[in-house]
CSV table of C-alpha atoms in Angstrom, one decimal:
chain,number,residue,atom,x,y,z
A,30,MET,CA,14.8,-41.9,0.6
A,31,ALA,CA,11.2,-40.9,1.5
A,32,ALA,CA,10.3,-44.5,2.3
A,33,SER,CA,13.3,-44.9,4.6
A,34,ILE,CA,12.4,-41.7,6.5
A,35,GLU,CA,8.8,-42.8,6.9
A,36,SER,CA,10.0,-46.1,8.4
A,37,LEU,CA,12.2,-44.1,10.7
A,38,LEU,CA,9.2,-42.2,11.8
A,39,GLU,CA,7.4,-45.4,12.6
A,40,GLU,CA,10.3,-46.5,14.9
A,41,ILE,CA,10.4,-43.2,16.8
A,42,SER,CA,8.1,-42.4,19.7
A,43,ALA,CA,8.1,-39.0,21.3
A,44,ASP,CA,9.0,-40.3,24.7
A,45,SER,CA,11.7,-42.7,23.6
A,46,VAL,CA,13.6,-41.0,20.8
A,47,SER,CA,17.3,-41.1,21.5
A,48,GLY,CA,19.6,-38.1,21.0
A,49,GLN,CA,21.5,-40.0,18.3
A,50,ARG,CA,18.3,-40.8,16.4
A,51,PHE,CA,17.2,-37.3,16.8
A,52,ASN,CA,20.4,-35.9,15.4
A,53,VAL,CA,20.0,-38.2,12.4
A,54,ILE,CA,16.7,-36.5,11.5
A,55,PHE,CA,18.2,-33.1,12.0
A,56,SER,CA,21.1,-34.0,9.7
A,57,LEU,CA,18.6,-35.1,7.0
A,58,LEU,CA,17.4,-31.4,6.8
A,59,HIS,CA,20.7,-30.6,5.1
A,60,SER,CA,19.5,-31.7,1.7
A,61,ASP,CA,18.6,-30.2,-1.7
A,62,ASP,CA,15.7,-32.7,-1.8
A,63,LYS,CA,12.7,-30.5,-0.9
A,64,GLU,CA,10.4,-33.5,-0.4
A,65,GLN,CA,12.9,-35.0,2.0
A,66,VAL,CA,13.3,-31.8,4.0
A,67,GLU,CA,9.5,-31.2,4.3
A,68,LEU,CA,9.0,-34.8,5.4
A,69,CYS,CA,11.7,-34.4,8.1
A,70,VAL,CA,10.0,-31.2,9.2
A,71,GLY,CA,6.7,-33.1,9.6
A,72,ILE,CA,8.5,-35.7,11.8
A,73,LEU,CA,10.3,-33.1,13.9
A,74,GLU,CA,7.1,-31.1,14.5
A,75,ARG,CA,5.5,-34.2,16.1
A,76,ILE,CA,8.5,-35.1,18.2
A,77,LEU,CA,9.5,-31.6,19.3
A,78,LEU,CA,6.0,-30.9,20.4
A,79,ALA,CA,6.3,-33.7,23.0
A,80,LEU,CA,9.6,-32.5,24.4
A,81,GLY,CA,9.6,-30.0,27.2
A,82,PRO,CA,10.8,-26.4,26.5
A,83,VAL,CA,13.7,-26.8,28.9
A,84,THR,CA,15.0,-30.0,27.2
A,85,LEU,CA,14.7,-28.2,23.9
A,86,ALA,CA,16.6,-25.2,25.1
A,87,GLN,CA,19.4,-27.2,26.8
A,88,SER,CA,19.9,-29.9,24.2
A,89,TYR,CA,18.9,-28.6,20.8
A,90,ARG,CA,19.9,-24.9,20.7
A,91,VAL,CA,22.5,-25.5,18.0
A,92,GLU,CA,20.0,-27.4,15.7
A,93,LEU,CA,17.3,-24.8,16.2
A,94,GLN,CA,19.8,-22.0,15.5
A,95,GLY,CA,20.8,-23.7,12.3
A,96,GLY,CA,17.1,-23.9,11.4
A,97,LEU,CA,16.8,-20.1,11.5
A,98,THR,CA,19.2,-19.7,8.6
A,99,HIS,CA,18.0,-22.8,6.6
A,100,PRO,CA,17.2,-22.0,3.0
A,101,ASN,CA,13.8,-23.8,3.3
A,102,ASP,CA,11.1,-21.6,4.9
A,103,THR,CA,9.3,-24.6,6.5
A,104,VAL,CA,12.5,-25.3,8.5
A,105,LYS,CA,12.7,-21.6,9.6
A,106,ILE,CA,9.1,-21.7,10.7
A,107,LEU,CA,9.7,-25.0,12.7
A,108,ALA,CA,12.6,-23.4,14.5
A,109,LEU,CA,10.8,-20.2,15.2
A,110,THR,CA,7.8,-22.0,16.6
A,111,GLN,CA,9.9,-24.0,19.0
A,112,ILE,CA,11.7,-20.8,20.1
A,113,GLY,CA,8.3,-19.3,20.7
A,114,ARG,CA,7.5,-22.2,23.0
A,115,MET,CA,10.8,-21.8,24.9
A,116,VAL,CA,10.6,-18.1,25.6
A,117,GLU,CA,7.2,-18.7,27.3
A,118,HIS,CA,8.9,-20.9,29.9
A,119,PRO,CA,10.9,-19.1,32.6
A,120,GLU,CA,13.8,-21.5,32.8
A,121,ALA,CA,14.0,-22.2,29.0
A,122,SER,CA,13.6,-18.5,28.3
A,123,THR,CA,16.8,-17.8,30.4
A,124,GLU,CA,18.7,-20.3,28.1
A,125,ILE,CA,17.5,-18.4,25.0
A,126,LEU,CA,18.3,-15.0,26.5
A,127,ASN,CA,21.9,-16.1,27.0
A,128,ASN,CA,22.2,-17.0,23.4
A,129,HIS,CA,22.7,-13.8,21.4
A,130,ASP,CA,23.1,-15.6,18.1
A,131,ILE,CA,19.6,-17.2,18.3
A,132,LEU,CA,18.0,-13.9,19.1
A,133,ALA,CA,19.8,-12.1,16.4
A,134,ALA,CA,18.9,-14.7,13.8
A,135,THR,CA,15.2,-14.6,15.0
A,136,ILE,CA,15.2,-10.8,14.4
A,137,CYS,CA,16.7,-11.3,11.0
A,138,CYS,CA,13.8,-13.7,10.1
A,139,ILE,CA,11.5,-10.6,10.2
A,140,GLY,CA,13.2,-9.6,7.0
A,141,GLU,CA,12.6,-12.9,5.2
A,142,GLU,CA,10.6,-12.7,2.0
A,143,LYS,CA,7.9,-15.2,3.1
A,144,MET,CA,5.4,-13.5,5.4
A,145,ASP,CA,4.7,-16.7,7.4
A,146,VAL,CA,8.3,-16.7,8.5
A,147,ALA,CA,8.2,-13.0,9.5
A,148,LYS,CA,4.9,-13.4,11.4
A,149,GLN,CA,6.3,-16.3,13.4
A,150,ALA,CA,9.5,-14.4,14.3
A,151,ILE,CA,7.4,-11.4,15.4
A,152,GLN,CA,5.2,-13.6,17.5
A,153,SER,CA,8.2,-15.3,19.2
A,154,LEU,CA,10.0,-12.0,19.9
A,155,SER,CA,6.7,-10.5,21.3
A,156,LYS,CA,6.5,-13.3,23.8
A,157,LEU,CA,10.1,-12.8,24.8
A,158,SER,CA,9.3,-9.2,25.7
A,159,HIS,CA,6.7,-10.2,28.3
A,160,SER,CA,9.5,-10.2,30.9
A,161,LYS,CA,11.9,-7.5,32.0
A,162,PRO,CA,15.0,-9.5,31.1
A,163,GLY,CA,13.5,-10.0,27.6
A,164,LEU,CA,12.9,-6.3,27.2
A,165,ASP,CA,16.4,-5.5,28.5
A,166,LYS,CA,17.9,-7.9,26.0
A,167,LEU,CA,16.0,-6.6,23.0
A,168,PHE,CA,16.3,-2.9,23.8
A,169,GLN,CA,19.5,-2.4,25.9
A,170,THR,CA,22.0,-4.6,24.0
A,171,ASP,CA,23.3,-4.5,20.5
A,172,LEU,CA,20.2,-6.5,19.4
A,173,LEU,CA,18.6,-3.0,19.2
A,174,LYS,CA,21.0,-2.3,16.4
A,175,VAL,CA,20.2,-5.6,14.7
A,176,MET,CA,16.5,-4.5,14.7
A,177,LYS,CA,17.3,-1.1,13.2
A,178,ASP,CA,19.5,-2.7,10.6
A,179,VAL,CA,16.8,-5.2,9.6
A,180,MET,CA,14.3,-2.3,9.6
A,181,ALA,CA,16.4,-0.4,7.0
A,182,THR,CA,16.1,-3.2,4.5
A,183,SER,CA,12.9,-2.0,2.8
A,184,ASP,CA,9.6,-0.2,3.5
A,185,ILE,CA,7.8,-3.5,3.9
A,186,ILE,CA,10.3,-4.8,6.5
A,187,ARG,CA,10.2,-1.4,8.3
A,188,TYR,CA,6.5,-1.9,8.9
A,189,ARG,CA,7.0,-5.4,10.2
A,190,ILE,CA,9.4,-4.0,12.8
A,191,TYR,CA,6.7,-1.4,13.6
A,192,GLU,CA,4.2,-4.3,14.0
A,193,LEU,CA,6.5,-5.9,16.5
A,194,VAL,CA,7.1,-2.7,18.4
A,195,VAL,CA,3.3,-2.0,18.6
A,196,GLU,CA,2.7,-5.5,19.9
A,197,ILE,CA,5.4,-5.1,22.5
A,198,SER,CA,4.1,-1.6,23.5
A,199,SER,CA,0.6,-2.8,23.9
A,200,ALA,CA,1.6,-5.3,26.6
A,201,SER,CA,2.2,-2.8,29.4
A,202,PRO,CA,3.2,0.8,30.2
A,203,ILE,CA,6.7,-0.5,31.0
A,204,SER,CA,7.0,-2.2,27.6
A,205,LEU,CA,5.8,1.0,25.9
A,206,GLY,CA,8.5,2.9,27.8
A,207,TYR,CA,11.2,0.7,26.3
A,208,CYS,CA,9.8,1.1,22.8
A,209,ALA,CA,9.5,4.9,23.2
A,210,LYS,CA,13.0,5.2,24.5
A,211,SER,CA,14.3,3.2,21.5
A,212,GLY,CA,13.0,5.8,19.1
A,213,PHE,CA,10.8,3.4,17.2
A,214,ILE,CA,7.5,5.0,18.2
A,215,ALA,CA,8.6,8.5,17.4
A,216,GLN,CA,9.7,7.3,14.0
A,217,LEU,CA,6.3,5.6,13.5
A,218,LEU,CA,4.4,8.8,14.4
A,219,GLY,CA,6.7,10.7,12.0
A,220,GLU,CA,5.5,8.5,9.2
A,221,LEU,CA,2.0,9.9,9.6
A,222,THR,CA,2.9,13.2,8.0
A,223,GLY,CA,5.2,11.8,5.4
A,224,ASP,CA,4.9,12.5,1.7
A,225,ASP,CA,4.0,8.9,0.7
A,226,VAL,CA,0.2,8.4,1.0
A,227,LEU,CA,0.6,4.6,1.2
A,228,THR,CA,3.0,5.1,4.1
A,229,ARG,CA,0.4,7.3,5.8
A,230,ALA,CA,-2.3,4.7,5.3
A,231,THR,CA,-0.2,1.9,6.9
A,232,SER,CA,1.1,4.1,9.7
A,233,ILE,CA,-2.4,5.2,10.8
A,234,GLU,CA,-3.3,1.5,11.1
A,235,MET,CA,-0.3,0.9,13.3
A,236,VAL,CA,-1.1,4.0,15.5
A,237,THR,CA,-4.7,2.8,15.8
A,238,SER,CA,-3.5,-0.5,17.1
A,239,LEU,CA,-1.5,1.3,19.7
A,240,ALA,CA,-4.6,3.2,20.8
A,241,TYR,CA,-6.3,-0.1,21.8
A,242,THR,CA,-4.8,0.1,25.2
A,243,GLN,CA,-5.3,2.8,27.8
A,244,HIS,CA,-1.6,3.4,28.3
A,245,GLY,CA,-1.2,3.6,24.5
A,246,ARG,CA,-3.9,6.2,24.3
A,247,LYS,CA,-2.4,8.3,27.1
A,248,TYR,CA,1.0,8.2,25.4
A,249,LEU,CA,-0.6,9.3,22.0
A,250,ALA,CA,-2.4,12.2,23.7
A,251,GLN,CA,0.8,13.3,25.3
A,252,GLN,CA,2.4,13.3,21.8
A,253,GLY,CA,-0.3,15.6,20.4
A,254,ILE,CA,-1.4,13.0,18.0
A,255,MET,CA,-5.0,14.3,17.8
A,256,ASP,CA,-3.8,17.7,16.5
A,257,LYS,CA,-1.5,15.9,14.0
A,258,VAL,CA,-4.4,13.9,12.6
A,259,SER,CA,-6.7,16.9,12.6
A,260,ASN,CA,-4.1,18.8,10.4
A,261,MET,CA,-4.1,15.8,8.0
A,262,ILE,CA,-7.8,15.9,7.7
A,263,LYS,CA,-7.8,19.7,7.0
A,264,GLY,CA,-5.3,19.1,4.2
A,265,ALA,CA,-7.2,16.1,2.8
A,266,ASP,CA,-9.4,18.2,0.4
A,267,THR,CA,-6.3,19.3,-1.5
A,268,ASP,CA,-4.8,15.8,-1.6
A,269,PRO,CA,-6.1,13.8,-4.5
A,270,PHE,CA,-4.9,10.6,-2.8
A,271,SER,CA,-6.5,11.3,0.6
A,272,ALA,CA,-9.1,8.5,0.1
A,273,LEU,CA,-6.3,6.1,0.7
A,274,TYR,CA,-5.8,7.2,4.3
A,275,ILE,CA,-9.0,9.0,5.4
A,276,PRO,CA,-10.8,5.7,6.3
A,277,GLY,CA,-7.9,4.9,8.6
A,278,LEU,CA,-8.3,8.3,10.3
A,279,VAL,CA,-12.0,7.6,10.8
A,280,LYS,CA,-11.2,4.2,12.4
A,281,PHE,CA,-8.5,5.9,14.6
A,282,PHE,CA,-10.9,8.5,15.9
A,283,GLY,CA,-13.6,5.9,16.4
A,284,ASN,CA,-11.5,3.6,18.5
A,285,LEU,CA,-10.1,6.4,20.5
A,286,ALA,CA,-13.5,7.8,21.4
A,287,ILE,CA,-15.2,4.5,22.1
A,288,MET,CA,-12.5,3.0,24.3
A,289,ASP,CA,-11.6,6.0,26.3
A,290,SER,CA,-14.3,8.3,27.5
A,291,PRO,CA,-17.0,10.8,26.4
A,292,GLN,CA,-14.4,13.5,26.6
A,293,GLN,CA,-12.5,12.0,23.7
A,294,CYS,CA,-15.6,12.6,21.5
A,295,ASN,CA,-14.9,16.4,21.7
A,296,LYS,CA,-12.6,16.3,18.7
A,297,VAL,CA,-15.1,14.5,16.6
A,298,PHE,CA,-17.8,16.9,17.7
A,299,GLU,CA,-15.6,19.8,16.8
A,300,MET,CA,-15.1,18.4,13.4
A,301,ALA,CA,-18.8,17.9,12.8
A,302,LEU,CA,-19.5,21.5,13.7
A,303,ASP,CA,-16.7,22.8,11.6
A,304,PRO,CA,-17.6,24.8,8.5
A,305,ASP,CA,-15.0,22.9,6.4
A,306,PRO,CA,-16.7,20.2,4.3
A,307,ALA,CA,-13.7,17.9,4.5
A,308,MET,CA,-13.8,18.0,8.3
A,309,ILE,CA,-17.5,17.5,8.3
A,310,GLY,CA,-17.4,14.5,6.0
A,311,VAL,CA,-14.8,12.7,8.1
A,312,ALA,CA,-16.8,13.6,11.3
A,313,LEU,CA,-20.0,12.1,9.8
A,314,ASP,CA,-18.2,8.9,8.9
A,315,THR,CA,-16.7,8.7,12.4
A,316,LEU,CA,-20.0,9.4,14.1
A,317,GLY,CA,-21.6,6.6,12.1
A,318,LEU,CA,-18.8,4.2,12.9
A,319,LEU,CA,-19.1,5.0,16.6
A,320,GLY,CA,-22.9,5.0,16.7
A,321,SER,CA,-23.2,1.7,15.0
A,322,THR,CA,-22.3,0.0,18.3
A,323,VAL,CA,-24.2,0.0,21.6
A,324,GLU,CA,-21.1,1.4,23.4
A,325,GLY,CA,-20.9,4.3,20.9
A,326,LYS,CA,-24.6,5.2,21.5
A,327,GLN,CA,-24.1,5.1,25.2
A,328,VAL,CA,-20.9,7.3,25.0
A,329,PHE,CA,-22.8,9.9,22.9
A,330,HIS,CA,-25.7,9.8,25.3
A,331,LYS,CA,-23.4,10.7,28.2
A,332,THR,CA,-22.2,13.8,26.5
A,333,GLY,CA,-25.7,15.3,26.7
A,334,GLU,CA,-26.2,18.7,25.1
A,335,ARG,CA,-22.9,18.4,23.1
A,336,PHE,CA,-24.2,15.5,21.1
A,337,LYS,CA,-27.6,17.1,20.7
A,338,ALA,CA,-26.0,20.0,18.9
A,339,VAL,CA,-24.1,17.6,16.6
A,340,TRP,CA,-27.3,15.6,16.0
A,341,LEU,CA,-29.2,18.8,14.9
A,342,ARG,CA,-26.3,19.6,12.6
A,343,MET,CA,-26.5,16.2,11.1
A,344,SER,CA,-30.2,16.6,10.5
A,345,LYS,CA,-29.6,20.0,8.9
A,346,ILE,CA,-26.9,18.6,6.6
A,347,ALA,CA,-29.2,15.6,5.6
A,348,GLY,CA,-32.0,18.0,4.7
A,349,ALA,CA,-30.0,20.5,2.6
A,350,GLY,CA,-26.5,21.1,1.1
A,351,ALA,CA,-24.0,19.2,-1.0
A,352,THR,CA,-25.4,15.8,-2.1
A,353,GLU,CA,-22.3,13.9,-1.0
A,354,LEU,CA,-22.5,15.3,2.6
A,355,ARG,CA,-26.3,14.7,2.7
A,356,VAL,CA,-25.7,11.0,1.8
A,357,ARG,CA,-23.0,10.6,4.4
A,358,SER,CA,-25.2,12.3,7.0
A,359,LEU,CA,-28.1,10.0,6.2
A,360,HIS,CA,-25.8,7.0,6.4
A,361,ALA,CA,-24.5,8.1,9.8
A,362,ILE,CA,-28.1,8.8,11.1
A,363,SER,CA,-29.1,5.3,10.0
A,364,GLN,CA,-26.2,3.7,11.8
A,365,LEU,CA,-26.9,5.7,15.0
A,366,LEU,CA,-30.6,4.6,14.9
A,367,THR,CA,-30.0,1.0,14.2
A,368,LEU,CA,-30.6,-1.5,17.0
A,369,GLN,CA,-30.4,-5.3,16.5
A,370,PRO,CA,-33.3,-7.2,18.1
A,371,GLU,CA,-31.0,-8.5,20.9
A,372,GLN,CA,-29.9,-4.9,21.7
A,373,GLN,CA,-33.4,-3.6,22.1
A,374,THR,CA,-33.6,-2.9,25.8
A,375,GLU,CA,-36.0,-0.4,27.1
A,376,ASP,CA,-33.3,2.2,27.7
A,377,LEU,CA,-31.8,1.9,24.2
A,378,LEU,CA,-35.2,2.0,22.5
A,379,ALA,CA,-36.1,5.1,24.4
A,380,LEU,CA,-32.7,6.6,23.3
A,381,THR,CA,-33.1,5.9,19.6
A,382,GLU,CA,-36.7,7.1,19.6
A,383,SER,CA,-35.7,10.4,21.3
A,384,TRP,CA,-32.9,10.9,18.7
A,385,PHE,CA,-35.3,10.2,15.8
A,386,LEU,CA,-37.9,12.7,17.1
A,387,LEU,CA,-35.2,15.3,17.5
A,388,LEU,CA,-34.5,15.3,13.7
A,389,SER,CA,-37.3,17.7,13.0
A,390,ASN,CA,-40.9,18.5,14.0
A,391,GLN,CA,-42.1,15.9,11.6
A,392,PRO,CA,-39.2,13.5,11.2
A,393,MET,CA,-41.2,10.9,9.2
A,394,ASP,CA,-42.2,13.5,6.6
A,395,MET,CA,-38.7,14.9,6.6
A,396,ILE,CA,-37.0,11.6,5.7
A,397,ARG,CA,-39.8,10.7,3.2
A,398,ASN,CA,-39.4,14.1,1.4
A,399,ILE,CA,-35.7,13.4,1.1
A,400,SER,CA,-36.5,10.1,-0.5
A,401,THR,CA,-38.6,11.7,-3.2
A,402,GLN,CA,-35.9,14.1,-4.4
A,403,PRO,CA,-34.4,13.3,-7.9
A,404,PHE,CA,-31.2,11.8,-6.5
A,405,PRO,CA,-31.0,8.0,-6.3
A,406,GLU,CA,-28.3,8.1,-3.6
A,407,LEU,CA,-30.5,10.3,-1.4
A,408,HIS,CA,-33.5,8.0,-1.9
A,409,CYS,CA,-31.3,5.0,-0.8
A,410,GLY,CA,-30.0,7.0,2.2
A,411,ALA,CA,-33.5,7.8,3.3
A,412,MET,CA,-34.6,4.2,2.9
A,413,ARG,CA,-31.8,3.1,5.1
A,414,VAL,CA,-33.0,5.4,7.9
A,415,PHE,CA,-36.5,3.9,7.6
A,416,THR,CA,-34.9,0.4,7.7
A,417,ALA,CA,-33.0,1.3,10.8
A,418,ILE,CA,-36.2,2.1,12.7
A,419,SER,CA,-38.3,-0.6,11.1
A,420,THR,CA,-37.4,-3.3,13.6
A,421,GLN,CA,-38.1,-1.1,16.6
A,422,LEU,CA,-41.6,-1.0,18.1
A,423,TRP,CA,-41.7,2.8,18.3
A,424,GLY,CA,-40.6,2.9,14.6
A,425,GLN,CA,-43.4,0.6,13.5
A,426,LYS,CA,-46.0,2.6,15.4
A,427,LEU,CA,-44.8,5.8,13.7
A,428,MET,CA,-45.0,4.2,10.3
A,429,ILE,CA,-48.6,3.0,10.8
A,430,SER,CA,-49.7,6.3,12.3
A,431,THR,CA,-48.2,8.4,9.5
A,432,PRO,CA,-50.8,9.0,6.8
A,433,SER,CA,-50.2,7.1,3.5
A,434,PHE,CA,-46.8,5.8,4.7
A,435,MET,CA,-47.6,2.2,4.1
A,436,GLU,CA,-48.8,3.0,0.6
A,437,PHE,CA,-45.4,4.8,0.1
A,438,ILE,CA,-43.5,1.7,1.1
A,439,LEU,CA,-45.6,-0.6,-1.1
A,440,ASP,CA,-45.4,1.8,-4.1
A,441,ARG,CA,-43.0,0.2,-6.6
A,442,SER,CA,-43.1,3.3,-8.9
A,443,ALA,CA,-40.9,5.3,-6.5
A,444,GLY,CA,-37.2,4.8,-7.0
A,445,GLN,CA,-36.4,3.2,-10.4
A,446,THR,CA,-32.7,2.5,-10.2
A,447,LYS,CA,-31.5,-0.9,-9.1
A,448,ASP,CA,-30.0,0.5,-5.9
A,449,ALA,CA,-33.2,2.3,-5.0
A,450,LYS,CA,-35.3,-0.9,-5.6
A,451,ASP,CA,-32.8,-2.9,-3.5
A,452,ALA,CA,-33.0,-0.3,-0.7
A,453,LYS,CA,-36.9,-0.4,-0.7
A,454,PHE,CA,-36.7,-4.2,-0.7
A,455,ASP,CA,-34.4,-4.2,2.3
A,456,LEU,CA,-36.9,-2.1,4.2
A,457,VAL,CA,-39.8,-4.4,3.3
A,458,GLY,CA,-37.8,-7.5,4.3
A,459,SER,CA,-36.8,-5.9,7.6
A,460,LEU,CA,-40.5,-5.3,8.4
A,461,VAL,CA,-41.6,-8.7,7.4
A,462,CYS,CA,-38.9,-10.4,9.5
A,463,SER,CA,-39.9,-8.3,12.6
A,464,SER,CA,-41.8,-10.3,15.2
A,465,THR,CA,-44.1,-7.3,16.1
A,466,ALA,CA,-44.8,-6.0,12.5
A,467,ALA,CA,-48.0,-8.1,11.9
A,468,GLU,CA,-49.6,-6.9,15.1
A,469,ILE,CA,-48.5,-3.3,14.9
A,470,LEU,CA,-49.1,-2.7,11.1
A,471,GLY,CA,-52.2,-4.9,10.8
A,472,SER,CA,-52.8,-8.1,8.9
A,473,GLN,CA,-53.8,-6.4,5.7
A,474,HIS,CA,-50.5,-4.4,5.4
A,475,TYR,CA,-48.5,-7.3,6.6
A,476,ILE,CA,-49.9,-9.6,3.9
A,477,ARG,CA,-49.1,-7.0,1.2
A,478,LEU,CA,-45.6,-6.7,2.6
A,479,LYS,CA,-45.1,-10.4,2.4
A,480,SER,CA,-46.3,-10.5,-1.2
A,481,TYR,CA,-43.9,-7.7,-2.0
A,482,LEU,CA,-41.1,-9.7,-0.5
A,483,ARG,CA,-42.1,-12.9,-2.3
A,484,GLU,CA,-42.3,-11.1,-5.7
A,485,GLY,CA,-38.8,-9.7,-5.3
A,486,PRO,CA,-37.3,-6.2,-5.7
A,487,TYR,CA,-37.7,-5.9,-9.5
A,488,TYR,CA,-41.2,-7.2,-9.9
A,489,ILE,CA,-43.4,-5.5,-12.6
A,490,SER,CA,-47.2,-6.0,-12.3
A,491,ALA,CA,-49.1,-7.4,-15.4
A,492,VAL,CA,-51.0,-4.1,-15.8
A,493,ALA,CA,-47.8,-2.1,-15.9
A,494,ALA,CA,-46.3,-4.4,-18.4
A,495,VAL,CA,-49.3,-4.2,-20.8
A,496,SER,CA,-49.3,-0.4,-20.5
A,497,THR,CA,-45.7,-0.2,-21.4
A,498,GLU,CA,-46.1,-2.6,-24.3
A,499,GLY,CA,-49.0,-0.5,-25.7
A,500,ALA,CA,-46.9,2.7,-25.4
A,501,ASP,CA,-44.3,1.1,-27.6
């Protein structure tokens, strides 16, 4: 059978296939022979791709509709892909919009077990919604009930429908209006405060996706979502499973503040200045996320004195307090100070230098003192701060002008854990790879740094090895 189908393929050319020959191939899909079905799908993919969307919509609607309910997933994906092509074409789209059964079957494919089928269905329906007739069809006919029925199948399927709704909502304010009126978005926002922590984690990702657009952010602000998320953070310290959704909250705040305006940073700043450790921790993570990008640094700079107050709080936390918060603060500081070589414009270098100097009267000594405390995680955090400034000209100048700092870097006896050795090695590597380090630090220091790098992070000198052996 496979050989005869292959010979049939050789006879067929995309521009000369007859309707009768075409129907023969479609009829061969109705078989229990999986190999035969998949071979036919391969043939049809090649032929259908060469046919215009209007021809497909007018001549092969019945066959494609049958493909949507076919037991073989590859046939479903084939049909959904072609429907996706048709709904992008104005004339062909009208044909599909007038076929209720095809649209209902496409929606039902979102509930299929195989994710590839569901993804293709979501993609096709999302394309359909780019026009007002498509939106009217999906949200103002009984297809809305079909969506809600499919949604009720399981938790997994419910979030697939949410994914479709968020994609549609992101297209335009009008699309968002349709989705909001349907009740889907209110239901999604309600999931945020549900009892199931996994549901919370998934819903915050969906809401974050909605915040990518300006009209989406405006809608979320009108719904009081920031207060809702703040309350979740406040209760996180009493929730043993909060680690599952807190990272999502950080990402949400980060995207909202970066993409909107400096005013949106107020909530994060309030959290950083809050006495509640749970709020501070999330704020530090969020500040680090935001500050890791050039856009984030620029947004913070625009807030002026407000960010200055937050930065001083971060410095205070890094210097004293609970170890966990100190580590998170050091990590955020290092992210805020990091500039990749291609990002090192005069303005940004001046910005990071001003922030570093604001940490304390003697910021180099402050960070070095933190690194010498008997907590490996603090040592690593301090090393990351030094690594952040090591590629910047002003940072290298501070290093060479700080008494005994180069000896501190080259001293292998400080920091004996693997993580500490790795953190020191990263700093050395960053300096060696810098194009300005040899000139600024001097050839003697640069040669020693290169030797350190060549020897690796765990090198033990011969003298130290003999001493240890004698002690035994």
